[in-house]
Protein backbone atom coordinates (compact mmCIF):
# COMPACT_ATOMS: atom_id res chain seq x y z
CA UNK A 1 0.00 0.00 0.00
CA UNK A 2 1.61 3.26 -1.03
CA UNK A 3 -0.90 5.68 -2.46
CA UNK A 4 -3.53 8.17 -1.35
CA UNK A 5 -7.09 6.97 -1.11
CA UNK A 6 -8.91 7.12 -4.45
CA UNK A 7 -11.98 4.88 -4.26
CA UNK A 8 -14.23 2.77 -2.06
CA UNK A 9 -15.60 -0.50 -3.47
CA UNK A 10 -18.61 -2.09 -1.79
CA UNK A 11 -19.79 -5.66 -1.68
CA UNK A 12 -23.61 -5.72 -2.04
CA UNK A 13 -25.32 -8.61 -0.23
CA UNK A 14 -24.84 -8.18 3.52
CA UNK A 15 -23.13 -4.78 3.20
CA UNK A 16 -25.47 -2.39 1.38
CA UNK A 17 -28.60 -4.39 2.19
CA UNK A 18 -29.48 -7.52 4.11
CA UNK A 19 -30.00 -9.79 1.10
CA UNK A 20 -27.57 -12.22 2.78
CA UNK A 21 -30.63 -13.24 4.85
CA UNK A 22 -32.75 -13.67 1.69
CA UNK A 23 -30.05 -15.91 0.16
CA UNK A 24 -30.20 -17.99 3.36
CA UNK A 25 -34.03 -18.23 3.28
CA UNK A 26 -34.01 -19.24 -0.41
CA UNK A 27 -31.37 -21.95 0.17
CA UNK A 28 -33.26 -23.12 3.28
CA UNK A 29 -36.47 -23.53 1.23
CA UNK A 30 -34.60 -25.56 -1.39
CA UNK A 31 -32.90 -27.69 1.31
CA UNK A 32 -36.31 -28.37 2.92
CA UNK A 33 -37.72 -29.42 -0.46
CA UNK A 34 -34.79 -31.83 -0.82
CA UNK A 35 -35.21 -32.93 2.82
CA UNK A 36 -31.59 -32.19 3.63
CA UNK A 37 -30.35 -30.42 6.76
CA UNK A 38 -29.13 -26.84 6.29
CA UNK A 39 -27.88 -24.77 9.19
CA UNK A 40 -26.85 -21.14 9.76
CA UNK A 41 -23.29 -22.49 10.27
CA UNK A 42 -23.27 -24.04 6.80
CA UNK A 43 -24.77 -20.78 5.45
CA UNK A 44 -21.79 -18.78 6.83
CA UNK A 45 -19.57 -20.62 4.33
CA UNK A 46 -21.78 -19.51 1.42
CA UNK A 47 -21.42 -15.76 1.86
CA UNK A 48 -19.72 -14.15 -1.12
CA UNK A 49 -19.45 -17.33 -3.18
CA UNK A 50 -21.29 -18.15 -6.41
CA UNK A 51 -24.69 -19.84 -6.73
CA UNK A 52 -23.28 -23.13 -8.09
CA UNK A 53 -20.47 -23.29 -5.52
CA UNK A 54 -23.03 -22.63 -2.79
CA UNK A 55 -25.21 -25.50 -4.04
CA UNK A 56 -22.21 -27.87 -4.05
CA UNK A 57 -21.45 -26.94 -0.42
CA UNK A 58 -25.07 -27.42 0.68
CA UNK A 59 -25.26 -30.85 -0.96
CA UNK A 60 -21.94 -31.80 0.68
CA UNK A 61 -23.14 -30.50 4.11
CA UNK A 62 -26.31 -32.60 3.71
CA UNK A 63 -24.41 -35.74 2.67
CA UNK A 64 -25.86 -35.68 -0.90
CA UNK A 65 -22.76 -34.60 -2.81
CA UNK A 66 -22.99 -37.38 -5.42
CA UNK A 67 -26.78 -37.71 -5.73
CA UNK A 68 -27.43 -35.32 -8.63
CA UNK A 69 -26.32 -35.04 -12.27
CA UNK A 70 -24.94 -31.75 -13.61
CA UNK A 71 -28.24 -30.89 -15.30
CA UNK A 72 -30.19 -31.69 -12.11
CA UNK A 73 -27.84 -29.37 -10.21
CA UNK A 74 -28.48 -26.61 -12.76
CA UNK A 75 -32.24 -27.04 -12.17
CA UNK A 76 -31.77 -26.93 -8.38
CA UNK A 77 -29.72 -23.72 -8.64
CA UNK A 78 -32.41 -22.19 -10.90
CA UNK A 79 -35.07 -23.15 -8.37
CA UNK A 80 -33.13 -21.45 -5.54
CA UNK A 81 -32.84 -18.36 -7.72
CA UNK A 82 -36.63 -18.35 -8.26
CA UNK A 83 -37.13 -18.45 -4.47
CA UNK A 84 -34.58 -15.64 -4.07
CA UNK A 85 -36.10 -13.48 -6.81
CA UNK A 86 -39.51 -13.76 -5.18
CA UNK A 87 -38.01 -12.48 -1.92
CA UNK A 88 -36.18 -9.53 -3.50
CA UNK A 89 -39.38 -8.35 -5.22
CA UNK A 90 -40.27 -6.80 -1.86
CA UNK A 91 -37.08 -4.70 -1.58
CA UNK A 92 -37.46 -0.91 -1.34
CA UNK A 93 -35.03 1.91 -0.43
CA UNK A 94 -36.06 1.36 3.20
CA UNK A 95 -33.98 -1.84 3.08
CA UNK A 96 -30.68 0.02 2.75
CA UNK A 97 -28.72 -0.95 5.87
CA UNK A 98 -28.20 1.67 8.63
CA UNK A 99 -25.31 4.06 8.05
CA UNK A 100 -24.81 3.20 4.37
CA UNK A 101 -26.40 6.31 2.90
CA UNK A 102 -24.45 8.67 5.18
CA UNK A 103 -21.25 6.70 4.41
CA UNK A 104 -21.85 7.03 0.63
CA UNK A 105 -22.52 10.77 0.99
CA UNK A 106 -19.27 11.28 2.96
CA UNK A 107 -17.28 9.41 0.28
CA UNK A 108 -18.83 11.63 -2.41
CA UNK A 109 -18.08 14.80 -0.42
CA UNK A 110 -14.43 13.67 -0.34
CA UNK A 111 -14.57 13.42 -4.18
CA UNK A 112 -13.62 9.74 -4.16
CA UNK A 113 -14.95 7.19 -6.62
CA UNK A 114 -17.52 4.56 -5.65
CA UNK A 115 -17.87 1.03 -6.95
CA UNK A 116 -19.78 -2.20 -6.31
CA UNK A 117 -18.21 -5.67 -6.60
CA UNK A 118 -20.89 -8.31 -6.08
CA UNK A 119 -20.79 -12.05 -6.72
CA UNK A 120 -24.54 -11.93 -7.36
CA UNK A 121 -26.10 -12.10 -10.83
CA UNK A 122 -29.05 -10.28 -9.27
CA UNK A 123 -26.95 -7.29 -8.17
CA UNK A 124 -28.43 -4.79 -10.65
CA UNK A 125 -32.01 -5.76 -9.75
CA UNK A 126 -31.26 -5.26 -6.05
CA UNK A 127 -29.47 -1.92 -6.56
CA UNK A 128 -32.38 -0.71 -8.71
CA UNK A 129 -34.91 -1.72 -6.06
CA UNK A 130 -32.85 0.24 -3.51
CA UNK A 131 -32.73 3.22 -5.94
CA UNK A 132 -28.93 3.26 -5.51
CA UNK A 133 -27.69 2.29 -8.96
CA UNK A 134 -26.86 5.86 -10.03
CA UNK A 135 -24.76 6.46 -6.89
CA UNK A 136 -21.96 4.20 -8.13
CA UNK A 137 -19.34 4.97 -10.79
CA UNK A 138 -19.08 1.26 -11.61
CA UNK A 139 -20.95 -1.93 -10.80
CA UNK A 140 -19.19 -5.25 -11.41
CA UNK A 141 -21.23 -8.42 -10.88
CA UNK A 142 -20.80 -12.15 -11.42
CA UNK A 143 -21.81 -11.85 -15.09
CA UNK A 144 -18.63 -9.93 -15.90
CA UNK A 145 -15.93 -12.06 -14.31
CA UNK A 146 -14.46 -15.55 -14.72
CA UNK A 147 -13.20 -16.15 -11.18
CA UNK A 148 -15.39 -15.72 -8.11
CA UNK A 149 -14.32 -14.46 -4.67
CA UNK A 150 -11.82 -15.21 -3.01
CA UNK A 151 -10.08 -14.59 -6.36
CA UNK A 152 -9.27 -10.84 -6.61
CA UNK A 153 -10.62 -10.48 -10.18
CA UNK A 154 -13.91 -8.75 -9.28
CA UNK A 155 -12.21 -6.06 -7.16
CA UNK A 156 -9.40 -5.59 -9.71
CA UNK A 157 -11.99 -5.21 -12.49
CA UNK A 158 -13.81 -2.56 -10.44
CA UNK A 159 -10.54 -0.63 -9.89
CA UNK A 160 -9.83 -0.86 -13.63
CA UNK A 161 -13.27 0.51 -14.55
CA UNK A 162 -12.88 3.30 -11.98
CA UNK A 163 -9.44 4.03 -13.47
CA UNK A 164 -7.75 3.91 -10.05
CA UNK A 165 -4.77 2.07 -8.55
CA UNK A 166 -5.98 -0.99 -6.53
CA UNK A 167 -3.53 0.13 -3.80
CA UNK A 168 -5.60 3.31 -3.45
CA UNK A 169 -8.86 1.45 -2.81
CA UNK A 170 -10.80 0.41 0.26
CA UNK A 171 -12.99 -2.69 -0.12
CA UNK A 172 -15.93 -3.34 2.23
CA UNK A 173 -17.14 -6.93 2.75
CA UNK A 174 -19.23 -9.15 5.01
CA UNK A 175 -17.72 -12.47 3.86
CA UNK A 176 -14.42 -14.23 4.43
CA UNK A 177 -14.14 -15.01 0.70
CA UNK A 178 -14.64 -11.30 -0.01
CA UNK A 179 -12.02 -10.10 2.48
CA UNK A 180 -9.52 -12.58 0.98
CA UNK A 181 -10.35 -11.20 -2.49
CA UNK A 182 -9.82 -7.58 -1.35
CA UNK A 183 -6.46 -8.42 0.26
CA UNK A 184 -5.36 -10.43 -2.80
CA UNK A 185 -6.21 -7.37 -4.94
CA UNK A 186 -3.79 -5.32 -2.80
CA UNK A 187 -6.55 -3.15 -1.31
CA UNK A 188 -7.35 -2.03 2.24
CA UNK A 189 -10.00 -4.41 3.65
CA UNK A 190 -12.85 -3.37 5.95
CA UNK A 191 -14.98 -6.24 7.28
CA UNK A 192 -18.51 -6.06 8.69
CA UNK A 193 -18.96 -8.70 11.38
CA UNK A 194 -17.21 -10.30 14.32
CA UNK A 195 -13.50 -9.53 14.95
CA UNK A 196 -12.48 -13.15 15.48
CA UNK A 197 -13.92 -14.18 12.09
CA UNK A 198 -11.99 -11.54 10.15
CA UNK A 199 -8.41 -11.75 11.46
CA UNK A 200 -7.06 -10.94 8.00
CA UNK A 201 -9.01 -7.66 7.54
CA UNK A 202 -7.32 -4.29 8.09
CA UNK A 203 -10.32 -3.04 10.07
CA UNK A 204 -13.45 -4.73 11.44
CA UNK A 205 -16.72 -3.03 12.42
CA UNK A 206 -19.58 -4.98 13.93
CA UNK A 207 -22.40 -3.41 11.90
CA UNK A 208 -22.83 -1.00 8.98
CA UNK A 209 -24.07 1.65 11.45
CA UNK A 210 -20.44 1.94 12.61
CA UNK A 211 -19.10 2.79 9.15
CA UNK A 212 -17.64 6.26 9.70
CA UNK A 213 -15.79 7.56 6.64
CA UNK A 214 -13.64 9.93 8.73
CA UNK A 215 -12.51 7.10 11.03
CA UNK A 216 -11.84 4.61 8.23
CA UNK A 217 -9.89 7.24 6.25
CA UNK A 218 -7.82 8.00 9.38
CA UNK A 219 -6.98 4.27 9.78
CA UNK A 220 -6.15 4.02 6.06
CA UNK A 221 -3.85 7.08 6.25
CA UNK A 222 -2.09 5.68 9.34
CA UNK A 223 -1.36 2.43 7.49
CA UNK A 224 -0.12 4.45 4.52
CA UNK A 225 2.25 6.47 6.74
CA UNK A 226 3.57 3.33 8.42
CA UNK A 227 4.20 1.62 5.09
CA UNK A 228 6.23 4.67 3.95
CA UNK A 229 8.62 4.42 6.91
P1 LIG B 1 -26.79 -14.99 -7.06
P2 LIG B 1 -22.22 -10.51 -2.69
C1 LIG B 1 -23.13 -13.00 -3.20
O1 LIG B 1 -23.28 -11.60 -3.25
C2 LIG B 1 -23.77 -13.57 -1.96
O2 LIG B 1 -23.02 -13.19 -0.81
C3 LIG B 1 -23.82 -15.07 -2.02
O3 LIG B 1 -24.49 -15.59 -0.89
C4 LIG B 1 -24.52 -15.51 -3.31
O4 LIG B 1 -24.51 -16.93 -3.43
C5 LIG B 1 -23.80 -14.91 -4.51
O5 LIG B 1 -23.81 -13.49 -4.37
C6 LIG B 1 -24.46 -15.29 -5.82
O6 LIG B 1 -25.72 -14.69 -5.89
O7 LIG B 1 -27.32 -16.36 -6.84
O8 LIG B 1 -27.83 -13.90 -6.85
O9 LIG B 1 -26.05 -14.85 -8.37
O10 LIG B 1 -22.17 -10.70 -1.21
O11 LIG B 1 -20.90 -10.77 -3.39
O12 LIG B 1 -22.82 -9.17 -3.08
MG1 LIG C 1 -21.69 -10.09 0.83
GROMACS .gro file of C-alpha atoms and ligand atoms in nm:
model
  250
    1UNK     CA    1   0.000   0.000   0.000
    2UNK     CA    2   0.161   0.326  -0.103
    3UNK     CA    3  -0.090   0.568  -0.246
    4UNK     CA    4  -0.353   0.817  -0.135
    5UNK     CA    5  -0.709   0.697  -0.111
    6UNK     CA    6  -0.891   0.712  -0.445
    7UNK     CA    7  -1.198   0.488  -0.426
    8UNK     CA    8  -1.423   0.277  -0.206
    9UNK     CA    9  -1.560  -0.050  -0.347
   10UNK     CA   10  -1.861  -0.209  -0.179
   11UNK     CA   11  -1.979  -0.566  -0.168
   12UNK     CA   12  -2.361  -0.572  -0.204
   13UNK     CA   13  -2.532  -0.861  -0.023
   14UNK     CA   14  -2.484  -0.818   0.352
   15UNK     CA   15  -2.313  -0.478   0.320
   16UNK     CA   16  -2.547  -0.239   0.138
   17UNK     CA   17  -2.860  -0.439   0.219
   18UNK     CA   18  -2.948  -0.752   0.411
   19UNK     CA   19  -3.000  -0.979   0.110
   20UNK     CA   20  -2.757  -1.222   0.278
   21UNK     CA   21  -3.063  -1.324   0.485
   22UNK     CA   22  -3.275  -1.367   0.169
   23UNK     CA   23  -3.005  -1.591   0.016
   24UNK     CA   24  -3.020  -1.799   0.336
   25UNK     CA   25  -3.403  -1.823   0.328
   26UNK     CA   26  -3.401  -1.924  -0.041
   27UNK     CA   27  -3.137  -2.195   0.017
   28UNK     CA   28  -3.326  -2.312   0.328
   29UNK     CA   29  -3.647  -2.353   0.123
   30UNK     CA   30  -3.460  -2.556  -0.139
   31UNK     CA   31  -3.290  -2.769   0.131
   32UNK     CA   32  -3.631  -2.837   0.292
   33UNK     CA   33  -3.772  -2.942  -0.046
   34UNK     CA   34  -3.479  -3.183  -0.082
   35UNK     CA   35  -3.521  -3.293   0.282
   36UNK     CA   36  -3.159  -3.219   0.363
   37UNK     CA   37  -3.035  -3.042   0.676
   38UNK     CA   38  -2.913  -2.684   0.629
   39UNK     CA   39  -2.788  -2.477   0.919
   40UNK     CA   40  -2.685  -2.114   0.976
   41UNK     CA   41  -2.329  -2.249   1.027
   42UNK     CA   42  -2.327  -2.404   0.680
   43UNK     CA   43  -2.477  -2.078   0.545
   44UNK     CA   44  -2.179  -1.878   0.683
   45UNK     CA   45  -1.957  -2.062   0.433
   46UNK     CA   46  -2.178  -1.951   0.142
   47UNK     CA   47  -2.142  -1.576   0.186
   48UNK     CA   48  -1.972  -1.415  -0.112
   49UNK     CA   49  -1.945  -1.733  -0.318
   50UNK     CA   50  -2.129  -1.815  -0.641
   51UNK     CA   51  -2.469  -1.984  -0.673
   52UNK     CA   52  -2.328  -2.313  -0.809
   53UNK     CA   53  -2.047  -2.329  -0.552
   54UNK     CA   54  -2.303  -2.263  -0.279
   55UNK     CA   55  -2.521  -2.550  -0.404
   56UNK     CA   56  -2.221  -2.787  -0.405
   57UNK     CA   57  -2.145  -2.694  -0.042
   58UNK     CA   58  -2.507  -2.742   0.068
   59UNK     CA   59  -2.526  -3.085  -0.096
   60UNK     CA   60  -2.194  -3.180   0.068
   61UNK     CA   61  -2.314  -3.050   0.411
   62UNK     CA   62  -2.631  -3.260   0.371
   63UNK     CA   63  -2.441  -3.574   0.267
   64UNK     CA   64  -2.586  -3.568  -0.090
   65UNK     CA   65  -2.276  -3.460  -0.281
   66UNK     CA   66  -2.299  -3.738  -0.542
   67UNK     CA   67  -2.678  -3.771  -0.573
   68UNK     CA   68  -2.743  -3.532  -0.863
   69UNK     CA   69  -2.632  -3.504  -1.227
   70UNK     CA   70  -2.494  -3.175  -1.361
   71UNK     CA   71  -2.824  -3.089  -1.530
   72UNK     CA   72  -3.019  -3.169  -1.211
   73UNK     CA   73  -2.784  -2.937  -1.021
   74UNK     CA   74  -2.848  -2.661  -1.276
   75UNK     CA   75  -3.224  -2.704  -1.217
   76UNK     CA   76  -3.177  -2.693  -0.838
   77UNK     CA   77  -2.972  -2.372  -0.864
   78UNK     CA   78  -3.241  -2.219  -1.090
   79UNK     CA   79  -3.507  -2.315  -0.837
   80UNK     CA   80  -3.313  -2.145  -0.554
   81UNK     CA   81  -3.284  -1.836  -0.772
   82UNK     CA   82  -3.663  -1.835  -0.826
   83UNK     CA   83  -3.713  -1.845  -0.447
   84UNK     CA   84  -3.458  -1.564  -0.407
   85UNK     CA   85  -3.610  -1.348  -0.681
   86UNK     CA   86  -3.951  -1.376  -0.518
   87UNK     CA   87  -3.801  -1.248  -0.192
   88UNK     CA   88  -3.618  -0.953  -0.350
   89UNK     CA   89  -3.938  -0.835  -0.522
   90UNK     CA   90  -4.027  -0.680  -0.186
   91UNK     CA   91  -3.708  -0.470  -0.158
   92UNK     CA   92  -3.746  -0.091  -0.134
   93UNK     CA   93  -3.503   0.191  -0.043
   94UNK     CA   94  -3.606   0.136   0.320
   95UNK     CA   95  -3.398  -0.184   0.308
   96UNK     CA   96  -3.068   0.002   0.275
   97UNK     CA   97  -2.872  -0.095   0.587
   98UNK     CA   98  -2.820   0.167   0.863
   99UNK     CA   99  -2.531   0.406   0.805
  100UNK     CA  100  -2.481   0.320   0.437
  101UNK     CA  101  -2.640   0.631   0.290
  102UNK     CA  102  -2.445   0.867   0.518
  103UNK     CA  103  -2.125   0.670   0.441
  104UNK     CA  104  -2.185   0.703   0.063
  105UNK     CA  105  -2.252   1.077   0.099
  106UNK     CA  106  -1.927   1.128   0.296
  107UNK     CA  107  -1.728   0.941   0.028
  108UNK     CA  108  -1.883   1.163  -0.241
  109UNK     CA  109  -1.808   1.480  -0.042
  110UNK     CA  110  -1.443   1.367  -0.034
  111UNK     CA  111  -1.457   1.342  -0.418
  112UNK     CA  112  -1.362   0.974  -0.416
  113UNK     CA  113  -1.495   0.719  -0.662
  114UNK     CA  114  -1.752   0.456  -0.565
  115UNK     CA  115  -1.787   0.103  -0.695
  116UNK     CA  116  -1.978  -0.220  -0.631
  117UNK     CA  117  -1.821  -0.567  -0.660
  118UNK     CA  118  -2.089  -0.831  -0.608
  119UNK     CA  119  -2.079  -1.205  -0.672
  120UNK     CA  120  -2.454  -1.193  -0.736
  121UNK     CA  121  -2.610  -1.210  -1.083
  122UNK     CA  122  -2.905  -1.028  -0.927
  123UNK     CA  123  -2.695  -0.729  -0.817
  124UNK     CA  124  -2.843  -0.479  -1.065
  125UNK     CA  125  -3.201  -0.576  -0.975
  126UNK     CA  126  -3.126  -0.526  -0.605
  127UNK     CA  127  -2.947  -0.192  -0.656
  128UNK     CA  128  -3.238  -0.071  -0.871
  129UNK     CA  129  -3.491  -0.172  -0.606
  130UNK     CA  130  -3.285   0.024  -0.351
  131UNK     CA  131  -3.273   0.322  -0.594
  132UNK     CA  132  -2.893   0.326  -0.551
  133UNK     CA  133  -2.769   0.229  -0.896
  134UNK     CA  134  -2.686   0.586  -1.003
  135UNK     CA  135  -2.476   0.646  -0.689
  136UNK     CA  136  -2.196   0.420  -0.813
  137UNK     CA  137  -1.934   0.497  -1.079
  138UNK     CA  138  -1.908   0.126  -1.161
  139UNK     CA  139  -2.095  -0.193  -1.080
  140UNK     CA  140  -1.919  -0.525  -1.141
  141UNK     CA  141  -2.123  -0.842  -1.088
  142UNK     CA  142  -2.080  -1.215  -1.142
  143UNK     CA  143  -2.181  -1.185  -1.509
  144UNK     CA  144  -1.863  -0.993  -1.590
  145UNK     CA  145  -1.593  -1.206  -1.431
  146UNK     CA  146  -1.446  -1.555  -1.472
  147UNK     CA  147  -1.320  -1.615  -1.118
  148UNK     CA  148  -1.539  -1.572  -0.811
  149UNK     CA  149  -1.432  -1.446  -0.467
  150UNK     CA  150  -1.182  -1.521  -0.301
  151UNK     CA  151  -1.008  -1.459  -0.636
  152UNK     CA  152  -0.927  -1.084  -0.661
  153UNK     CA  153  -1.062  -1.048  -1.018
  154UNK     CA  154  -1.391  -0.875  -0.928
  155UNK     CA  155  -1.221  -0.606  -0.716
  156UNK     CA  156  -0.940  -0.559  -0.971
  157UNK     CA  157  -1.199  -0.521  -1.249
  158UNK     CA  158  -1.381  -0.256  -1.044
  159UNK     CA  159  -1.054  -0.063  -0.989
  160UNK     CA  160  -0.983  -0.086  -1.363
  161UNK     CA  161  -1.327   0.051  -1.455
  162UNK     CA  162  -1.288   0.330  -1.198
  163UNK     CA  163  -0.944   0.403  -1.347
  164UNK     CA  164  -0.775   0.391  -1.005
  165UNK     CA  165  -0.477   0.207  -0.855
  166UNK     CA  166  -0.598  -0.099  -0.653
  167UNK     CA  167  -0.353   0.013  -0.380
  168UNK     CA  168  -0.560   0.331  -0.345
  169UNK     CA  169  -0.886   0.145  -0.281
  170UNK     CA  170  -1.080   0.041   0.026
  171UNK     CA  171  -1.299  -0.269  -0.012
  172UNK     CA  172  -1.593  -0.334   0.223
  173UNK     CA  173  -1.714  -0.693   0.275
  174UNK     CA  174  -1.923  -0.915   0.501
  175UNK     CA  175  -1.772  -1.247   0.386
  176UNK     CA  176  -1.442  -1.423   0.443
  177UNK     CA  177  -1.414  -1.501   0.070
  178UNK     CA  178  -1.464  -1.130  -0.001
  179UNK     CA  179  -1.202  -1.010   0.248
  180UNK     CA  180  -0.952  -1.258   0.098
  181UNK     CA  181  -1.035  -1.120  -0.249
  182UNK     CA  182  -0.982  -0.758  -0.135
  183UNK     CA  183  -0.646  -0.842   0.026
  184UNK     CA  184  -0.536  -1.043  -0.280
  185UNK     CA  185  -0.621  -0.737  -0.494
  186UNK     CA  186  -0.379  -0.532  -0.280
  187UNK     CA  187  -0.655  -0.315  -0.131
  188UNK     CA  188  -0.735  -0.203   0.224
  189UNK     CA  189  -1.000  -0.441   0.365
  190UNK     CA  190  -1.285  -0.337   0.595
  191UNK     CA  191  -1.498  -0.624   0.728
  192UNK     CA  192  -1.851  -0.606   0.869
  193UNK     CA  193  -1.896  -0.870   1.138
  194UNK     CA  194  -1.721  -1.030   1.432
  195UNK     CA  195  -1.350  -0.953   1.495
  196UNK     CA  196  -1.248  -1.315   1.548
  197UNK     CA  197  -1.392  -1.418   1.209
  198UNK     CA  198  -1.199  -1.154   1.015
  199UNK     CA  199  -0.841  -1.175   1.146
  200UNK     CA  200  -0.706  -1.094   0.800
  201UNK     CA  201  -0.901  -0.766   0.754
  202UNK     CA  202  -0.732  -0.429   0.809
  203UNK     CA  203  -1.032  -0.304   1.007
  204UNK     CA  204  -1.345  -0.473   1.144
  205UNK     CA  205  -1.672  -0.303   1.242
  206UNK     CA  206  -1.958  -0.498   1.393
  207UNK     CA  207  -2.240  -0.341   1.190
  208UNK     CA  208  -2.283  -0.100   0.898
  209UNK     CA  209  -2.407   0.165   1.145
  210UNK     CA  210  -2.044   0.194   1.261
  211UNK     CA  211  -1.910   0.279   0.915
  212UNK     CA  212  -1.764   0.626   0.970
  213UNK     CA  213  -1.579   0.756   0.664
  214UNK     CA  214  -1.364   0.993   0.873
  215UNK     CA  215  -1.251   0.710   1.103
  216UNK     CA  216  -1.184   0.461   0.823
  217UNK     CA  217  -0.989   0.724   0.625
  218UNK     CA  218  -0.782   0.800   0.938
  219UNK     CA  219  -0.698   0.427   0.978
  220UNK     CA  220  -0.615   0.402   0.606
  221UNK     CA  221  -0.385   0.708   0.625
  222UNK     CA  222  -0.209   0.568   0.934
  223UNK     CA  223  -0.136   0.243   0.749
  224UNK     CA  224  -0.012   0.445   0.452
  225UNK     CA  225   0.225   0.647   0.674
  226UNK     CA  226   0.357   0.333   0.842
  227UNK     CA  227   0.420   0.162   0.509
  228UNK     CA  228   0.623   0.467   0.395
  229UNK     CA  229   0.862   0.442   0.691
  230LIG     P1  230  -2.679  -1.499  -0.706
  230LIG     P2  231  -2.222  -1.051  -0.269
  230LIG     C1  232  -2.313  -1.300  -0.320
  230LIG     O1  233  -2.328  -1.160  -0.325
  230LIG     C2  234  -2.377  -1.357  -0.196
  230LIG     O2  235  -2.302  -1.319  -0.081
  230LIG     C3  236  -2.382  -1.507  -0.202
  230LIG     O3  237  -2.449  -1.559  -0.089
  230LIG     C4  238  -2.452  -1.551  -0.331
  230LIG     O4  239  -2.451  -1.693  -0.343
  230LIG     C5  240  -2.380  -1.491  -0.451
  230LIG     O5  241  -2.381  -1.349  -0.437
  230LIG     C6  242  -2.446  -1.529  -0.582
  230LIG     O6  243  -2.572  -1.469  -0.589
  230LIG     O7  244  -2.732  -1.636  -0.684
  230LIG     O8  245  -2.783  -1.390  -0.685
  230LIG     O9  246  -2.605  -1.485  -0.837
  230LIG    O10  247  -2.217  -1.070  -0.121
  230LIG    O11  248  -2.090  -1.077  -0.339
  230LIG    O12  249  -2.282  -0.917  -0.308
  231LIG    MG1  250  -2.169  -1.009   0.083
   0.00000   0.00000   0.00000
